[in-house]
Amino acid sequence: PEPVVEVVPEPVVETPEPVIEPEPTTANVLDYADAEVDRSQVVVLEKEEKNPSRKKQGKKLAKGGMYFKARDALILQMIATFGWLSKQEIAGLLEVEGDGVADRTLRYGLANLKKFDMIAVSSGARGEHMYSLTNFGAKKARIQGYTPASPTPSALDHTSALAAAYILLKSKYPKSVIMSERDVAASAKSGVLAPHILAAAPGMSRLHDFESWRPTYEDSGSLKRPDLLIFLGGDDGVKPRPVEVELSLKKPKDYKRIIRAYETAADLDNLAKTLIYITGDGTGCEAPLFRNFYEYLTEESLEENKHLHAPEQGNPYVLNRTDDDFHVDLFNLRDLWEPFLWIAASED
């Protein structure tokens, strides 16, 4: 009989499909940001380019580097200004600064900043991600004098309201320059104004007496630190208007101390003769603030049953002193503040 030849089938070689890394814009954003990277792979663009040339820095980018652009520096500066911010707050601030960006693009940008250890991420009171500045991020953005900060439960709402107040004022006064207390403290410590302030108003480089923007209480001699300062002219010839963000009521005598301190600073030509108070819906502050300021400034009694109309968005009550031009502008954040207080806990 003929021998039986066993046919052995050739092995099938499977060609693996190429692995496509997903963009860090959805659920994988923090996994992407936590990957190990080399900080030296950050390519700083001194000039904004639509399509930067990759020839010179090709090797770095091929290894997973990033372009560090003007928007990245602005994001880091905004975080330094307030201490920490959520993604929604960063988006709102970029919008009023004239650099609005799509949500997808902002997620990608924050992921890159986290990936290269320029920002740290922690959880807010309602599960939202809060971004704070690292020393490396401050170095790359050339930010000087700011004390590192991390979110604390007691300060989350106030910081959120400060960001909303900044957006409200910047929307009403687009050409203004606004500084937070952290900006003032950093300027006093480093001796220079923050880059974003100098870029908006080069003439302010001659300002150096930062302590004069902090009025003194007559009874104690301690300093009153405004929450924000707004320069409407954006130059050194215009004195700043102090801004207070109020989320809980003080006693009437405390408001008298505060107004007297600001009046004295205005008489010394350190501050403008306008004090801005900003409150929010749900705080219960608006009507009592109006009554306290009205009775103090006019020295008249305001009947308890007086009908108080809430001001429209962006249009304040203006409460004038009867014998001079000092006055208090009372704003309500309205719907600007609410979205920041009740952020959905889905940041994936």
C-alpha positions in Angstrom: 0.0 0.0 0.0 1.1 3.5 -0.7 2.3 5.4 2.4 -0.1 7.9 3.9 1.3 11.4 3.8 0.0 13.6 6.6 -0.5 17.1 5.5 0.4 19.6 8.2 -1.4 23.0 7.7 0.8 26.0 7.6 0.6 28.1 10.8 -1.6 31.1 10.4 0.3 34.3 11.3 -2.1 36.9 12.6 -1.2 40.5 12.0 -2.1 42.5 15.0 -4.1 45.6 14.3 -2.4 48.9 15.2 -3.3 50.2 18.6 -4.8 53.7 18.4 -4.4 55.7 21.5 -7.7 57.5 22.4 -7.6 61.2 22.7 -7.5 62.4 26.3 -10.9 64.0 26.2 -13.3 61.6 27.8 -13.0 58.9 30.5 -9.3 58.3 30.0 -8.3 61.9 30.6 -6.8 61.4 34.1 -5.2 58.0 33.1 -3.5 59.9 30.3 -2.5 62.7 32.6 -1.0 60.4 35.2 1.4 58.7 32.6 5.1 59.1 33.3 6.7 61.9 31.2 9.9 63.8 30.9 9.4 67.5 31.8 12.1 68.4 29.4 9.7 67.5 26.6 7.7 70.7 27.1 8.2 72.9 24.1 7.5 76.6 25.0 6.3 78.7 22.0 7.4 82.3 22.5 5.2 83.3 19.5 1.7 82.0 18.8 1.7 79.8 15.7 -1.3 78.2 14.0 0.7 75.2 12.8 4.1 75.2 14.6 7.0 73.8 12.7 8.0 70.4 14.1 11.4 70.1 12.4 13.4 71.7 15.2 11.5 70.0 18.1 10.5 66.9 16.3 12.2 64.4 18.6 10.7 65.9 21.7 7.2 65.8 20.2 7.6 62.3 18.9 8.3 61.2 22.5 5.1 62.6 23.7 6.0 66.2 24.3 3.6 69.2 24.2 3.5 72.7 22.9 3.2 75.2 25.8 1.2 78.1 24.3 -0.1 81.4 25.4 -3.5 79.9 26.4 -1.7 77.4 28.7 0.1 80.3 30.4 -3.2 82.2 30.8 -4.9 79.1 32.4 -2.0 78.8 34.9 -2.1 82.5 35.7 -5.9 82.4 36.3 -5.4 79.4 38.6 -2.7 81.3 40.5 -4.9 84.4 40.7 -7.6 82.5 42.6 -5.6 79.6 44.2 -7.7 76.9 42.5 -10.4 76.6 39.9 -12.8 74.1 38.4 -12.9 73.4 34.6 -16.2 75.4 34.3 -14.7 78.4 36.1 -11.6 78.3 33.8 -13.8 78.2 30.8 -15.8 81.2 32.0 -12.6 83.2 32.7 -11.1 82.4 29.3 -14.3 83.6 27.7 -14.3 87.0 29.3 -10.5 87.3 28.6 -11.2 86.9 24.9 -9.8 83.4 24.6 -12.9 81.2 24.7 -12.3 77.6 23.9 -14.5 74.5 23.2 -15.0 72.1 26.1 -13.1 69.3 24.2 -10.1 71.5 23.6 -10.0 72.7 27.2 -10.1 69.1 28.5 -7.2 68.2 26.3 -5.3 71.2 27.4 -5.8 70.5 31.1 -4.9 66.9 30.6 -1.5 68.0 29.1 -0.9 70.4 31.9 -1.6 67.7 34.4 0.5 65.2 32.5 3.5 67.4 32.6 3.0 68.2 36.3 2.1 71.9 35.8 -1.2 71.5 37.7 -2.4 69.3 40.5 -5.9 67.8 40.6 -8.0 67.3 43.7 -11.7 66.9 44.4 -14.1 69.7 45.4 -17.0 69.5 47.8 -19.4 68.2 45.2 -17.0 65.8 43.4 -15.8 68.2 40.7 -12.2 68.4 39.8 -10.3 71.4 41.2 -7.0 72.4 39.6 -4.2 74.1 41.5 -0.7 75.4 40.3 2.5 73.5 40.9 6.0 75.0 41.2 6.9 73.6 37.8 3.8 75.2 36.3 4.7 78.6 37.8 8.2 78.4 36.5 7.0 77.6 32.9 4.4 80.4 32.9 6.9 82.8 34.6 4.6 83.4 37.5 6.4 84.9 40.5 5.5 85.5 44.2 2.3 83.3 44.5 2.0 81.1 47.6 1.0 77.5 46.6 -2.6 76.8 47.5 -4.8 73.7 47.6 -8.6 73.6 47.9 -10.0 73.8 51.4 -13.7 73.0 52.2 -14.2 76.3 54.1 -13.0 78.4 51.1 -14.5 76.6 48.1 -17.7 78.6 47.9 -15.9 82.0 48.4 -13.3 81.2 45.7 -16.0 80.1 43.3 -17.9 83.4 44.0 -14.7 85.4 43.4 -14.3 83.8 40.0 -18.0 84.6 39.2 -17.5 88.2 40.4 -14.4 88.5 38.1 -16.5 87.3 35.2 -19.4 89.7 36.0 -17.1 92.7 36.3 -15.0 91.8 33.2 -18.3 91.4 31.2 -19.5 94.8 32.3 -16.1 96.5 31.9 -14.3 94.6 29.1 -11.2 96.9 29.0 -10.7 96.8 32.8 -7.8 95.2 34.6 -8.8 93.1 37.7 -6.5 91.9 40.4 -7.3 89.5 43.2 -5.8 89.7 46.7 -3.4 86.9 45.7 -2.3 89.0 42.8 -1.6 92.0 45.1 0.2 89.8 47.6 2.4 88.2 44.9 3.2 91.6 43.4 4.2 92.9 46.8 6.4 89.9 47.4 8.1 89.7 44.0 8.1 93.4 43.2 6.6 93.0 39.8 3.0 92.8 38.5 1.8 89.5 37.0 2.4 89.0 33.3 -1.3 89.0 32.3 -1.8 92.4 34.1 1.3 94.0 32.4 0.1 92.6 29.0 -3.3 94.2 29.4 -1.9 97.5 30.8 1.8 98.2 30.2 1.5 101.5 32.0 0.8 99.8 35.3 4.5 98.7 35.4 5.2 101.9 37.3 2.9 101.0 40.1 4.8 99.8 43.1 3.1 100.9 46.4 0.9 97.8 46.7 0.3 98.2 50.4 -1.6 101.5 49.7 -4.4 99.4 48.2 -5.0 97.8 51.5 -6.9 100.4 53.7 -6.4 100.5 57.5 -9.1 100.1 60.1 -9.2 103.2 62.3 -9.9 101.3 65.6 -7.3 98.5 65.3 -4.8 99.6 62.8 -5.0 96.3 61.0 -5.2 96.1 57.2 -8.4 95.4 55.2 -7.6 93.3 52.1 -10.1 93.8 49.3 -11.2 90.5 47.6 -10.6 92.2 44.1 -9.3 95.4 42.7 -10.6 96.7 39.4 -8.8 99.3 37.3 -11.3 100.8 34.8 -8.7 102.8 32.9 -6.1 100.0 32.9 -3.3 102.4 33.6 -1.4 103.9 36.5 -3.3 107.2 36.3 -6.5 105.5 37.5 -7.0 104.5 41.1 -8.5 101.0 41.6 -12.0 100.4 42.9 -12.1 97.8 45.8 -14.4 94.9 45.5 -15.9 92.8 48.3 -17.7 89.5 47.7 -20.2 88.9 50.5 -21.8 85.4 51.0 -22.7 85.8 54.7 -23.9 88.8 56.7 -21.8 90.7 59.2 -23.1 93.0 61.9 -24.0 96.6 60.9 -21.1 98.0 63.0 -18.7 95.8 60.9 -19.9 97.3 57.7 -19.4 100.8 59.1 -15.8 100.0 60.0 -15.2 98.7 56.5 -16.8 101.7 54.7 -14.9 104.1 56.9 -11.6 102.3 56.1 -12.3 102.6 52.4 -13.4 106.2 52.6 -10.2 107.1 54.4 -8.2 105.3 51.6 -10.1 107.2 49.0 -9.5 110.6 50.8 -5.7 109.7 50.7 -6.0 109.1 46.9 -5.0 105.5 47.3 -8.3 104.1 46.1 -11.3 105.3 44.1 -14.4 106.7 45.7 -16.4 103.7 44.6 -16.7 100.6 46.8 -18.2 97.6 45.0 -20.1 94.9 47.0 -21.2 91.7 45.2 -23.5 89.1 46.6 -25.4 86.1 45.3 -28.9 84.7 45.2 -29.6 82.4 48.1 -27.3 84.1 50.5 -29.9 86.4 52.0 -27.4 89.3 51.9 -28.8 91.6 49.3 -31.7 93.4 51.1 -29.8 93.7 54.5 -26.7 95.0 52.7 -28.8 97.6 50.9 -30.4 98.7 54.2 -27.1 98.9 56.1 -25.4 100.9 53.4 -28.4 103.1 52.7 -28.8 104.0 56.4 -25.0 104.6 56.9 -24.4 106.7 53.8 -27.6 108.8 53.9 -28.0 108.9 57.7 -31.7 108.2 57.1 -33.8 105.3 58.3 -35.0 102.8 55.7 -38.5 101.5 56.6 -38.5 97.7 57.0 -41.5 97.4 54.6 -39.8 99.3 51.8 -40.2 97.4 48.6 -36.7 96.4 47.3 -36.4 95.6 43.6 -33.5 93.2 42.7 -31.2 94.8 40.3 -30.9 93.4 36.8 -27.9 91.3 35.8 -24.8 93.5 35.6 -26.7 96.7 36.8 -26.0 97.6 40.4 -27.7 99.7 43.0 -25.7 102.9 43.4 -25.9 104.2 47.0 -24.4 107.7 47.4 -23.3 109.5 50.4 -25.3 112.8 50.8 -22.3 115.1 51.4 -19.7 113.9 48.9 -19.2 111.7 45.9 -18.3 108.4 47.8 -20.7 105.7 46.9 -21.3 101.9 47.1 -22.3 99.8 44.0 -24.2 96.7 45.0 -24.2 93.9 42.4 -25.9 90.5 42.5 -24.2 87.6 40.7 -27.6 86.0 39.8 -27.1 83.1 37.4 -23.3 83.6 37.1 -22.7 82.1 40.5 -25.2 79.2 40.6 -23.5 77.0 37.9 -20.2 77.1 39.8 -21.8 76.1 43.1 -23.7 73.1 41.7 -21.3 71.6 39.3 -22.2 68.0 38.2 -19.8 65.5 39.6 -19.1 63.9 36.1 -15.6 65.1 35.2 -14.6 61.9 33.3 
